[in-house]
XYZ file of C-alpha atoms in Angstrom:
351
model
C 105.576 84.420 89.196
C 107.320 87.478 87.784
C 108.641 87.449 84.243
C 111.400 90.013 83.880
C 114.891 88.580 83.327
C 116.455 88.616 79.886
C 113.265 89.700 78.158
C 112.909 92.787 75.990
C 111.272 95.515 78.080
C 109.596 98.488 76.421
C 110.065 101.295 78.946
C 108.495 104.735 78.946
C 110.628 107.476 80.513
C 110.514 108.023 84.260
C 108.177 110.876 85.278
C 110.639 112.427 87.724
C 109.473 111.892 91.324
C 105.812 111.582 90.421
C 104.021 108.270 90.839
C 100.750 109.558 89.442
C 99.568 109.040 85.877
C 97.656 112.283 86.161
C 100.921 114.095 86.890
C 102.618 113.059 83.624
C 103.418 115.603 80.937
C 101.776 115.346 77.529
C 104.963 113.844 76.077
C 105.180 111.278 78.895
C 101.531 110.335 78.451
C 102.127 109.848 74.746
C 105.138 107.610 75.475
C 103.150 105.514 77.939
C 100.236 105.119 75.495
C 102.733 104.091 72.787
C 104.336 101.589 75.142
C 100.944 100.074 76.037
C 99.939 99.799 72.366
C 103.274 98.182 71.442
C 102.916 95.807 74.374
C 99.467 94.686 73.301
C 100.539 94.180 69.689
C 103.695 92.332 70.692
C 101.686 90.147 73.031
C 99.326 89.119 70.226
C 102.242 88.379 67.896
C 104.010 86.377 70.640
C 100.876 84.301 71.307
C 100.370 83.765 67.573
C 103.952 82.568 67.255
C 103.439 80.079 70.074
C 100.279 78.859 68.416
C 97.263 77.065 69.827
C 97.142 76.714 73.556
C 99.249 79.597 74.881
C 99.436 78.352 78.428
C 100.491 74.876 77.405
C 103.020 76.040 74.864
C 104.576 78.600 77.196
C 104.594 76.360 80.226
C 102.406 78.795 82.096
C 104.610 81.836 81.406
C 102.000 83.718 79.444
C 99.342 85.247 81.687
C 96.003 84.219 80.173
C 93.993 86.655 82.269
C 93.194 89.697 80.230
C 94.691 92.975 81.366
C 91.757 95.093 82.568
C 93.640 98.227 81.724
C 94.503 97.656 78.116
C 94.916 100.656 75.823
C 91.387 101.924 76.366
C 91.632 101.555 80.132
C 94.946 103.345 80.208
C 93.516 106.218 78.231
C 90.646 106.307 80.672
C 92.995 106.685 83.584
C 95.030 109.337 81.812
C 92.242 111.580 80.706
C 88.942 112.569 82.317
C 87.247 113.168 78.944
C 88.388 109.807 77.619
C 86.848 108.172 80.698
C 83.524 109.721 80.003
C 83.621 108.815 76.332
C 84.804 105.248 76.760
C 82.444 104.306 79.513
C 85.217 103.024 81.773
C 84.629 103.648 85.465
C 86.735 106.396 87.003
C 89.669 105.156 88.993
C 89.824 106.417 92.585
C 91.918 109.550 92.989
C 94.257 107.665 95.259
C 94.862 104.878 92.680
C 98.378 106.102 91.985
C 99.685 107.875 95.077
C 102.775 110.005 94.834
C 105.822 107.968 95.809
C 107.553 109.329 98.852
C 111.007 108.865 97.316
C 112.013 112.259 98.619
C 109.519 113.501 101.160
C 111.035 116.953 101.399
C 110.915 117.505 97.653
C 107.723 115.706 96.844
C 105.565 116.249 99.927
C 102.589 113.946 100.325
C 99.262 113.455 98.622
C 96.102 114.101 100.633
C 93.145 111.888 101.241
C 93.487 108.166 101.582
C 97.182 108.091 100.724
C 98.099 110.639 103.435
C 96.091 108.863 106.124
C 97.479 105.493 105.017
C 101.098 106.629 105.079
C 100.652 108.316 108.441
C 98.975 105.225 109.967
C 101.529 102.778 108.596
C 104.516 104.963 109.536
C 106.121 104.194 106.190
C 107.191 107.578 104.918
C 110.701 107.648 103.482
C 113.421 108.197 106.033
C 111.432 106.940 109.047
C 113.091 103.521 109.094
C 115.674 103.083 111.788
C 116.618 99.410 111.633
C 120.029 98.233 110.536
C 118.481 96.845 107.354
C 117.442 100.284 106.143
C 119.936 102.585 107.833
C 122.550 102.531 105.031
C 120.158 102.720 102.073
C 120.457 106.454 101.568
C 124.263 106.418 101.899
C 124.704 103.572 99.437
C 122.663 105.103 96.653
C 123.165 108.784 97.182
C 125.410 109.274 94.152
C 123.673 106.882 91.750
C 120.927 107.428 89.162
C 118.371 105.821 91.475
C 119.162 107.844 94.597
C 115.561 109.054 94.725
C 114.516 105.532 95.790
C 116.884 105.247 98.757
C 114.277 106.398 101.254
C 111.624 103.942 99.962
C 114.103 101.080 100.021
C 115.102 101.926 103.583
C 111.489 102.147 104.736
C 110.559 98.836 103.108
C 113.651 97.204 104.621
C 112.825 98.479 108.112
C 109.252 97.219 107.844
C 109.986 93.719 106.481
C 113.481 92.902 107.694
C 114.746 92.342 104.121
C 118.050 94.277 103.720
C 117.742 97.366 101.569
C 120.693 96.271 99.465
C 118.918 92.965 98.712
C 115.759 94.826 97.658
C 117.776 97.217 95.489
C 119.554 94.462 93.601
C 116.241 92.662 92.946
C 114.760 95.881 91.547
C 117.916 96.439 89.441
C 117.618 92.951 87.977
C 113.922 93.294 87.122
C 113.451 96.948 86.128
C 113.735 98.370 82.661
C 116.501 100.963 82.663
C 117.385 104.160 80.864
C 120.750 104.709 79.200
C 122.152 106.065 82.450
C 120.903 103.130 84.527
C 117.774 104.824 85.854
C 114.930 102.469 86.717
C 111.934 103.189 84.533
C 108.647 102.850 86.511
C 106.395 103.147 83.409
C 107.487 99.973 81.615
C 105.727 96.921 80.254
C 106.957 93.479 79.162
C 105.618 92.751 75.664
C 105.547 88.997 76.301
C 103.403 89.033 79.447
C 101.367 91.281 81.738
C 104.485 92.190 83.777
C 104.659 95.900 84.521
C 106.497 98.530 86.621
C 109.938 98.373 88.176
C 109.063 95.146 89.942
C 107.742 93.543 86.739
C 104.826 91.979 88.604
C 102.340 89.908 86.632
C 98.651 90.697 87.049
C 97.891 87.609 89.116
C 100.942 87.996 91.380
C 100.096 91.627 92.121
C 96.486 90.794 92.909
C 97.689 87.952 95.122
C 99.795 90.366 97.190
C 96.814 92.701 97.505
C 94.719 89.868 98.873
C 97.388 88.585 101.247
C 96.872 89.921 104.740
C 99.844 91.598 106.288
C 101.280 93.118 103.121
C 101.641 96.807 102.362
C 99.519 96.374 99.252
C 96.749 94.632 101.142
C 96.561 97.454 103.680
C 96.431 100.071 100.912
C 93.846 98.164 98.843
C 91.693 97.609 101.892
C 91.757 101.272 102.861
C 91.011 102.253 99.268
C 87.943 100.069 99.230
C 89.270 97.766 96.502
C 88.625 94.541 98.434
C 85.253 92.951 99.043
C 84.053 91.441 102.295
C 85.930 88.217 101.549
C 89.183 90.064 100.986
C 89.182 89.572 97.213
C 89.826 92.310 94.688
C 86.620 93.878 93.469
C 86.235 93.510 89.689
C 85.549 97.234 89.253
C 88.719 98.091 91.189
C 91.064 95.706 89.385
C 92.242 98.224 86.820
C 93.125 100.845 89.477
C 94.940 98.203 91.524
C 97.017 96.963 88.582
C 97.848 100.552 87.586
C 99.474 100.932 91.002
C 102.367 98.783 89.713
C 103.600 101.915 87.956
C 104.104 103.642 91.322
C 107.713 103.066 92.513
C 106.827 103.034 96.222
C 104.031 100.486 95.799
C 106.308 98.265 93.688
C 109.252 98.423 96.090
C 107.082 97.812 99.139
C 105.496 94.847 97.367
C 108.868 93.450 96.292
C 109.827 93.512 99.968
C 106.683 91.733 101.076
C 106.995 89.159 98.280
C 110.615 88.550 99.182
C 109.751 88.053 102.890
C 106.951 85.621 102.020
C 109.101 83.689 99.536
C 112.076 83.362 101.884
C 109.799 82.058 104.701
C 108.094 79.619 102.324
C 111.387 78.389 100.847
C 112.739 77.711 104.314
C 109.492 76.031 105.258
C 109.860 73.776 102.218
C 113.221 72.593 103.470
C 115.453 74.844 101.394
C 118.489 75.960 103.408
C 119.096 79.689 103.096
C 121.826 81.505 104.963
C 121.290 84.694 106.914
C 123.767 86.735 104.871
C 122.561 89.496 102.587
C 123.845 87.764 99.452
C 122.096 84.497 100.307
C 118.850 86.250 101.132
C 118.957 88.375 98.006
C 119.684 85.485 95.682
C 117.030 83.197 97.183
C 114.456 85.988 97.245
C 115.216 86.817 93.644
C 114.693 83.199 92.574
C 111.317 83.281 94.266
C 110.506 86.591 92.551
C 111.637 85.450 89.138
C 110.450 81.848 89.105
C 107.509 81.968 91.481
C 107.527 79.944 94.717
C 106.679 76.556 93.236
C 109.301 76.604 90.500
C 111.834 78.146 92.883
C 111.436 75.250 95.311
C 111.742 72.710 92.502
C 114.758 74.576 91.034
C 116.605 74.715 94.367
C 115.855 71.079 95.114
C 116.747 69.902 91.618
C 113.196 68.888 90.756
C 112.341 70.936 87.668
C 111.059 68.708 84.900
C 112.783 68.829 81.473
C 109.671 70.282 79.823
C 109.336 73.016 82.426
C 113.028 73.838 82.273
C 112.852 74.123 78.488
C 109.789 76.406 78.682
C 111.485 78.668 81.202
C 114.709 78.857 79.186
C 112.795 79.520 75.956
C 110.968 82.401 77.595
C 114.216 84.029 78.671
C 116.636 83.513 75.801
C 114.380 82.473 72.894
C 113.914 79.061 71.310
C 116.958 79.121 69.079
C 119.380 80.095 71.824
C 117.691 77.677 74.229
C 118.149 74.796 71.804
C 121.848 75.552 71.420
C 122.315 75.745 75.185
C 120.429 72.460 75.717
C 122.568 70.721 73.110
C 125.756 71.954 74.732
C 124.643 71.156 78.280
C 123.162 67.738 77.426
C 119.702 68.449 78.938
C 117.136 71.174 79.346
C 117.417 71.036 83.128
C 121.187 71.476 83.080
C 121.026 74.255 80.475
C 118.388 76.235 82.397
C 120.212 75.782 85.664
C 123.496 76.959 84.134
C 121.904 80.008 82.569
C 119.952 81.114 85.652
C 122.766 80.569 88.115
C 125.067 82.568 85.859
C 122.510 85.347 85.618
C 121.952 85.455 89.339
C 125.681 85.425 90.028
C 126.269 88.346 87.722
C 123.234 90.467 88.525
C 122.114 89.773 92.098
C 124.954 91.724 93.706
C 123.758 93.516 96.918
C 127.382 94.621 97.486
C 126.819 97.161 94.733
C 124.164 98.848 96.820
C 125.550 98.303 100.332
C 126.489 101.263 102.489
């Protein structure tokens, strides 16, 4: 499940085309450290406000698994001297590969990342399918034009239209005042991070799922054990990869493809149009597959609907909406369908 809609996102500024923490300026590093510290403090305050059993009170929305990065871990990734002093293991050099948002301007990073990109054939601009062909044209004049190549590549690989991927990112990502997506962002109420706002457990699940971009990269990086599970010592480096725009967009595409197939397999009827695919994929991204199936089939329980609504609009607003709608299920459905209708608009990104 990904927790991103309607929540307050603390976003550090975008580090131009660079997807590497090591490539950040001193000011950008300071902003990212500040964001992490604020996120950890906000998380503790949020859990204290919920009281007692966090998972029970939040209906499963709060990720109980500790973030292996944390402030100390982030400092360790940012600075070599901090790594030595803190005792944290060094992250592999390829942990945060440079995103190929503009291959001509950014080039490519050597080592594992270069071999991986060459083998997968996923460099920006290589996609030739109809799904990705118009991505560059549709975003060329916008604040997120640098991501057009990545969106086109992910669309060509997965079959999910680039416009559908772009509108999902736009709904999830923290944004600057000019609408730029901010890769270095954290949600203070959960472990969600990056422009895809993936929770820890969801990101790890995609790394362990065969056939995904993230699985192939994690496997080549040596982050998976012989059973295909994430190695404990590699978990921090893997989760830090959420801050790389290419990794996030490729994983959004894989997650969308999996969720659409699973929703259809569960008996949910989804049209083949871009709008239908985008909206259904977003519901899977936002709610998680289980809740998405229940939502689309009208099977969400009142308690779960209330918990989901509370997490998005706050308890006071949720109570008002529930009173007006007559039930938690109706209130949550009304709010989410309205949000999806207003924000999941692939036509805004279509060529």
